[in-house]
Amino acid sequence: MRFGKRLKKICAVFATLMMLDSAVMSFAASDSRLDNAVFELSSLGIFMGDEKGNLNLNDRMTRAEFAKITAVMTGCDEVAAQISATDLMADVPSEHWAAGYINYCVSFGLMLGDGDGDFRPEDDITLEECIKTLVVVMGYEVVAQGSGGYPSGFYSVAQKKKLLDGVTGIQNEPQ
C-alpha cells in the first residue's frame, strides 16, 4: 500500500484501533474495513471534510489537518478550542482554522515546529512527522528517544509495534 495517498485512511484505521484499545496494528486492511473506519470517524467528528463535506481521502494531508485529527482522537478537542487565542507559532495566527489544534499539539509535545518559531500548517506532513506523533500519542516517546531519537528511534518503536506493516513511504517526503 502506498503511504502517501492513503494517509487519511491509515489514520482512520489507527484511530479506530486505538479507540478499540487494540494491541496489534495492521495497515494491510481491506478497502471495506478502511471505508468503515472512515465512516465511523466522520460520524465521531474526527474527519469533517471540506466546506462541501468532501473528505478528499486521496489528497495529501497537511500538518494542520493532522494536528486536528491528533487533538480530536486524543479527546482533547475542547482543550484545543480553549487555547486557540494563543499565538504559539509565528505562522499560525489565532484566526487560523486549526490554531487551537496546533497549539494543543505543540503545547503537549505531540508535534513540533521547525525550530524557527514556525509550524508550517499548510505543508504536507512527512512520514517521519506522522510516525513521531503516533508514537508519542501511544506513550512510547521515552522508548523512542532511548532507541536513537528522531527519526530512527521513532521508526524502531513503530516497527516493533507493527505500525508500519504493509506501509511504504519515502523518508523526508510529503505523504
PDB file of C-alpha atoms in Angstrom:
ATOM      1  CA  MET A   1       0.000   0.000   0.000  1.00  0.00           C
ATOM      2  CA  ARG A   2       1.364   3.466  -0.857  1.00  0.00           C
ATOM      3  CA  PHE A   3       1.518   5.515   2.343  1.00  0.00           C
ATOM      4  CA  GLY A   4       1.176   8.981   0.863  1.00  0.00           C
ATOM      5  CA  LYS A   5      -2.186   8.966  -0.884  1.00  0.00           C
ATOM      6  CA  ARG A   6      -3.871   6.859   1.793  1.00  0.00           C
ATOM      7  CA  LEU A   7      -2.656   8.655   4.918  1.00  0.00           C
ATOM      8  CA  LYS A   8      -6.139   9.807   5.902  1.00  0.00           C
ATOM      9  CA  LYS A   9      -7.474   6.269   5.651  1.00  0.00           C
ATOM     10  CA  ILE A  10      -4.483   4.921   7.554  1.00  0.00           C
ATOM     11  CA  CYS A  11      -5.073   7.465  10.318  1.00  0.00           C
ATOM     12  CA  ALA A  12      -8.704   6.400  10.390  1.00  0.00           C
ATOM     13  CA  VAL A  13      -7.751   2.772  10.930  1.00  0.00           C
ATOM     14  CA  PHE A  14      -5.153   3.767  13.522  1.00  0.00           C
ATOM     15  CA  ALA A  15      -7.586   5.954  15.451  1.00  0.00           C
ATOM     16  CA  THR A  16     -10.321   3.319  15.311  1.00  0.00           C
ATOM     17  CA  LEU A  17      -7.991   0.651  16.599  1.00  0.00           C
ATOM     18  CA  MET A  18      -6.711   2.972  19.338  1.00  0.00           C
ATOM     19  CA  MET A  19     -10.273   3.656  20.404  1.00  0.00           C
ATOM     20  CA  LEU A  20     -10.936  -0.078  20.494  1.00  0.00           C
ATOM     21  CA  ASP A  21      -7.774  -0.498  22.609  1.00  0.00           C
ATOM     22  CA  SER A  22      -6.295  -2.935  20.115  1.00  0.00           C
ATOM     23  CA  ALA A  23      -2.765  -4.129  20.820  1.00  0.00           C
ATOM     24  CA  VAL A  24      -1.987  -5.117  17.238  1.00  0.00           C
ATOM     25  CA  MET A  25      -1.895  -2.650  14.357  1.00  0.00           C
ATOM     26  CA  SER A  26      -2.021  -3.585  10.685  1.00  0.00           C
ATOM     27  CA  PHE A  27      -2.397  -1.208   7.765  1.00  0.00           C
ATOM     28  CA  ALA A  28      -2.932  -4.056   5.327  1.00  0.00           C
ATOM     29  CA  ALA A  29      -6.661  -3.762   5.848  1.00  0.00           C
ATOM     30  CA  SER A  30      -9.306  -4.338   3.228  1.00  0.00           C
ATOM     31  CA  ASP A  31     -10.886  -1.356   1.487  1.00  0.00           C
ATOM     32  CA  SER A  32     -14.215  -2.104   3.174  1.00  0.00           C
ATOM     33  CA  ARG A  33     -12.555  -2.027   6.592  1.00  0.00           C
ATOM     34  CA  LEU A  34     -10.919   1.298   5.710  1.00  0.00           C
ATOM     35  CA  ASP A  35     -14.212   2.678   4.397  1.00  0.00           C
ATOM     36  CA  ASN A  36     -15.985   1.593   7.589  1.00  0.00           C
ATOM     37  CA  ALA A  37     -13.286   3.240   9.722  1.00  0.00           C
ATOM     38  CA  VAL A  38     -13.544   6.470   7.732  1.00  0.00           C
ATOM     39  CA  PHE A  39     -17.341   6.456   8.063  1.00  0.00           C
ATOM     40  CA  GLU A  40     -17.140   5.870  11.813  1.00  0.00           C
ATOM     41  CA  LEU A  41     -14.566   8.604  12.330  1.00  0.00           C
ATOM     42  CA  SER A  42     -16.613  11.012  10.223  1.00  0.00           C
ATOM     43  CA  SER A  43     -19.585  10.225  12.448  1.00  0.00           C
ATOM     44  CA  LEU A  44     -17.471  10.996  15.528  1.00  0.00           C
ATOM     45  CA  GLY A  45     -16.332  14.329  14.078  1.00  0.00           C
ATOM     46  CA  ILE A  46     -12.687  13.315  13.720  1.00  0.00           C
ATOM     47  CA  PHE A  47     -12.890  13.633   9.928  1.00  0.00           C
ATOM     48  CA  MET A  48     -15.079  16.577   8.962  1.00  0.00           C
ATOM     49  CA  GLY A  49     -14.355  17.202   5.308  1.00  0.00           C
ATOM     50  CA  ASP A  50     -14.025  20.484   3.468  1.00  0.00           C
ATOM     51  CA  GLU A  51     -16.680  23.207   3.173  1.00  0.00           C
ATOM     52  CA  LYS A  52     -18.633  20.928   0.788  1.00  0.00           C
ATOM     53  CA  GLY A  53     -18.341  17.912   3.092  1.00  0.00           C
ATOM     54  CA  ASN A  54     -15.820  16.113   0.867  1.00  0.00           C
ATOM     55  CA  LEU A  55     -13.215  14.135   2.801  1.00  0.00           C
ATOM     56  CA  ASN A  56     -10.696  14.229  -0.076  1.00  0.00           C
ATOM     57  CA  LEU A  57      -9.112  10.971   1.065  1.00  0.00           C
ATOM     58  CA  ASN A  58      -6.818  10.790  -1.941  1.00  0.00           C
ATOM     59  CA  ASP A  59      -5.240  14.182  -1.203  1.00  0.00           C
ATOM     60  CA  ARG A  60      -2.127  14.596   0.877  1.00  0.00           C
ATOM     61  CA  MET A  61      -2.653  15.573   4.496  1.00  0.00           C
ATOM     62  CA  THR A  62      -1.386  18.891   5.819  1.00  0.00           C
ATOM     63  CA  ARG A  63       0.265  19.377   9.183  1.00  0.00           C
ATOM     64  CA  ALA A  64      -2.781  21.417  10.283  1.00  0.00           C
ATOM     65  CA  GLU A  65      -5.167  18.595   9.342  1.00  0.00           C
ATOM     66  CA  PHE A  66      -3.028  16.065  11.178  1.00  0.00           C
ATOM     67  CA  ALA A  67      -2.925  18.333  14.263  1.00  0.00           C
ATOM     68  CA  LYS A  68      -6.735  18.435  14.259  1.00  0.00           C
ATOM     69  CA  ILE A  69      -7.030  14.664  13.920  1.00  0.00           C
ATOM     70  CA  THR A  70      -4.483  14.170  16.704  1.00  0.00           C
ATOM     71  CA  ALA A  71      -6.272  16.556  19.083  1.00  0.00           C
ATOM     72  CA  VAL A  72      -9.696  15.055  18.390  1.00  0.00           C
ATOM     73  CA  MET A  73      -8.620  11.418  18.536  1.00  0.00           C
ATOM     74  CA  THR A  74      -6.877  12.025  21.876  1.00  0.00           C
ATOM     75  CA  GLY A  75     -10.116  13.503  23.194  1.00  0.00           C
ATOM     76  CA  CYS A  76      -8.697  16.990  23.669  1.00  0.00           C
ATOM     77  CA  ASP A  77     -10.611  18.990  21.072  1.00  0.00           C
ATOM     78  CA  GLU A  78     -12.306  21.017  23.837  1.00  0.00           C
ATOM     79  CA  VAL A  79      -8.910  21.836  25.362  1.00  0.00           C
ATOM     80  CA  ALA A  80      -7.688  22.786  21.886  1.00  0.00           C
ATOM     81  CA  ALA A  81     -10.615  25.182  21.440  1.00  0.00           C
ATOM     82  CA  GLN A  82      -9.646  26.981  24.649  1.00  0.00           C
ATOM     83  CA  ILE A  83      -6.062  27.646  23.570  1.00  0.00           C
ATOM     84  CA  SER A  84      -6.768  28.865  20.044  1.00  0.00           C
ATOM     85  CA  ALA A  85      -6.368  32.511  21.011  1.00  0.00           C
ATOM     86  CA  THR A  86      -2.708  31.982  21.902  1.00  0.00           C
ATOM     87  CA  ASP A  87      -0.148  32.648  19.170  1.00  0.00           C
ATOM     88  CA  LEU A  88       2.371  29.916  19.990  1.00  0.00           C
ATOM     89  CA  MET A  89       3.743  29.642  16.473  1.00  0.00           C
ATOM     90  CA  ALA A  90       4.695  32.681  14.388  1.00  0.00           C
ATOM     91  CA  ASP A  91       2.907  31.415  11.265  1.00  0.00           C
ATOM     92  CA  VAL A  92      -0.313  30.312  12.998  1.00  0.00           C
ATOM     93  CA  PRO A  93      -2.450  33.342  13.893  1.00  0.00           C
ATOM     94  CA  SER A  94      -5.281  32.813  16.359  1.00  0.00           C
ATOM     95  CA  GLU A  95      -7.741  33.172  13.446  1.00  0.00           C
ATOM     96  CA  HIS A  96      -6.345  30.106  11.631  1.00  0.00           C
ATOM     97  CA  TRP A  97      -8.974  27.350  11.480  1.00  0.00           C
ATOM     98  CA  ALA A  98      -6.592  24.881  13.180  1.00  0.00           C
ATOM     99  CA  ALA A  99      -4.905  27.261  15.664  1.00  0.00           C
ATOM    100  CA  GLY A 100      -6.313  25.535  18.740  1.00  0.00           C
ATOM    101  CA  TYR A 101      -5.418  22.060  17.488  1.00  0.00           C
ATOM    102  CA  ILE A 102      -1.912  23.169  16.548  1.00  0.00           C
ATOM    103  CA  ASN A 103      -1.401  24.947  19.874  1.00  0.00           C
ATOM    104  CA  TYR A 104      -2.584  21.843  21.725  1.00  0.00           C
ATOM    105  CA  CYS A 105      -0.232  19.549  19.811  1.00  0.00           C
ATOM    106  CA  VAL A 106       2.726  21.910  20.266  1.00  0.00           C
ATOM    107  CA  SER A 107       1.971  22.587  23.945  1.00  0.00           C
ATOM    108  CA  PHE A 108       1.911  18.893  24.778  1.00  0.00           C
ATOM    109  CA  GLY A 109       4.851  17.909  22.576  1.00  0.00           C
ATOM    110  CA  LEU A 110       2.804  15.833  20.148  1.00  0.00           C
ATOM    111  CA  MET A 111       4.019  17.877  17.184  1.00  0.00           C
ATOM    112  CA  LEU A 112       6.822  20.400  16.833  1.00  0.00           C
ATOM    113  CA  GLY A 113       7.560  23.443  14.752  1.00  0.00           C
ATOM    114  CA  ASP A 114      10.651  23.915  12.653  1.00  0.00           C
ATOM    115  CA  GLY A 115      12.853  25.410  15.374  1.00  0.00           C
ATOM    116  CA  ASP A 116      12.472  28.947  13.986  1.00  0.00           C
ATOM    117  CA  GLY A 117       9.062  29.542  15.535  1.00  0.00           C
ATOM    118  CA  ASP A 118       7.057  28.334  12.525  1.00  0.00           C
ATOM    119  CA  PHE A 119       4.707  25.357  12.388  1.00  0.00           C
ATOM    120  CA  ARG A 120       4.154  25.299   8.597  1.00  0.00           C
ATOM    121  CA  PRO A 121       0.449  24.376   8.917  1.00  0.00           C
ATOM    122  CA  GLU A 122      -0.206  24.124   5.175  1.00  0.00           C
ATOM    123  CA  ASP A 123       2.834  21.927   4.463  1.00  0.00           C
ATOM    124  CA  ASP A 124       2.143  18.268   3.838  1.00  0.00           C
ATOM    125  CA  ILE A 125       3.030  16.088   6.805  1.00  0.00           C
ATOM    126  CA  THR A 126       6.029  13.811   6.266  1.00  0.00           C
ATOM    127  CA  LEU A 127       6.208  10.140   7.116  1.00  0.00           C
ATOM    128  CA  GLU A 128       8.634  10.885   9.964  1.00  0.00           C
ATOM    129  CA  GLU A 129       6.366  13.545  11.457  1.00  0.00           C
ATOM    130  CA  CYS A 130       3.373  11.254  11.299  1.00  0.00           C
ATOM    131  CA  ILE A 131       5.218   8.353  12.889  1.00  0.00           C
ATOM    132  CA  LYS A 132       6.645  10.564  15.638  1.00  0.00           C
ATOM    133  CA  THR A 133       3.223  11.911  16.540  1.00  0.00           C
ATOM    134  CA  LEU A 134       1.598   8.468  16.575  1.00  0.00           C
ATOM    135  CA  VAL A 135       4.391   7.024  18.745  1.00  0.00           C
ATOM    136  CA  VAL A 136       4.133   9.955  21.191  1.00  0.00           C
ATOM    137  CA  VAL A 137       0.332   9.631  21.372  1.00  0.00           C
ATOM    138  CA  MET A 138       0.733   5.940  22.153  1.00  0.00           C
ATOM    139  CA  GLY A 139       3.019   6.828  25.082  1.00  0.00           C
ATOM    140  CA  TYR A 140       6.302   5.471  23.720  1.00  0.00           C
ATOM    141  CA  GLU A 141       8.281   8.716  23.334  1.00  0.00           C
ATOM    142  CA  VAL A 142      10.782   7.818  26.087  1.00  0.00           C
ATOM    143  CA  VAL A 143      11.415   4.441  24.476  1.00  0.00           C
ATOM    144  CA  ALA A 144      11.836   6.089  21.066  1.00  0.00           C
ATOM    145  CA  GLN A 145      14.258   8.683  22.451  1.00  0.00           C
ATOM    146  CA  GLY A 146      16.251   5.907  24.108  1.00  0.00           C
ATOM    147  CA  SER A 147      16.331   3.984  20.848  1.00  0.00           C
ATOM    148  CA  GLY A 148      18.014   6.759  18.872  1.00  0.00           C
ATOM    149  CA  GLY A 149      15.625   9.705  18.981  1.00  0.00           C
ATOM    150  CA  TYR A 150      14.136  11.337  15.936  1.00  0.00           C
ATOM    151  CA  PRO A 151      13.589   9.825  13.434  1.00  0.00           C
ATOM    152  CA  SER A 152      15.349   6.434  13.826  1.00  0.00           C
ATOM    153  CA  GLY A 153      14.163   5.706  17.370  1.00  0.00           C
ATOM    154  CA  PHE A 154      10.571   6.507  16.455  1.00  0.00           C
ATOM    155  CA  TYR A 155      10.813   4.251  13.395  1.00  0.00           C
ATOM    156  CA  SER A 156      12.177   1.488  15.614  1.00  0.00           C
ATOM    157  CA  VAL A 157       9.263   1.746  18.035  1.00  0.00           C
ATOM    158  CA  ALA A 158       6.747   1.959  15.188  1.00  0.00           C
ATOM    159  CA  GLN A 159       8.198  -1.191  13.636  1.00  0.00           C
ATOM    160  CA  LYS A 160       8.143  -3.067  16.955  1.00  0.00           C
ATOM    161  CA  LYS A 161       4.516  -2.056  17.483  1.00  0.00           C
ATOM    162  CA  LYS A 162       3.730  -3.146  13.910  1.00  0.00           C
ATOM    163  CA  LEU A 163       2.540   0.331  12.898  1.00  0.00           C
ATOM    164  CA  LEU A 164       4.485   0.088   9.656  1.00  0.00           C
ATOM    165  CA  ASP A 165       3.401  -3.367   8.496  1.00  0.00           C
ATOM    166  CA  GLY A 166       2.428  -3.085   4.836  1.00  0.00           C
ATOM    167  CA  VAL A 167       3.262   0.636   4.708  1.00  0.00           C
ATOM    168  CA  THR A 168       5.686   2.082   2.205  1.00  0.00           C
ATOM    169  CA  GLY A 169       6.762   5.670   2.067  1.00  0.00           C
ATOM    170  CA  ILE A 170       9.736   7.825   1.330  1.00  0.00           C
ATOM    171  CA  GLN A 171      11.564   9.467   4.204  1.00  0.00           C
ATOM    172  CA  ASN A 172      11.572  13.270   4.264  1.00  0.00           C
ATOM    173  CA  GLU A 173       8.916  13.407   1.552  1.00  0.00           C
ATOM    174  CA  PRO A 174       5.357  14.734   1.963  1.00  0.00           C
ATOM    175  CA  GLN A 175       2.882  11.953   2.441  1.00  0.00           C
TER     176      GLN A 175
END
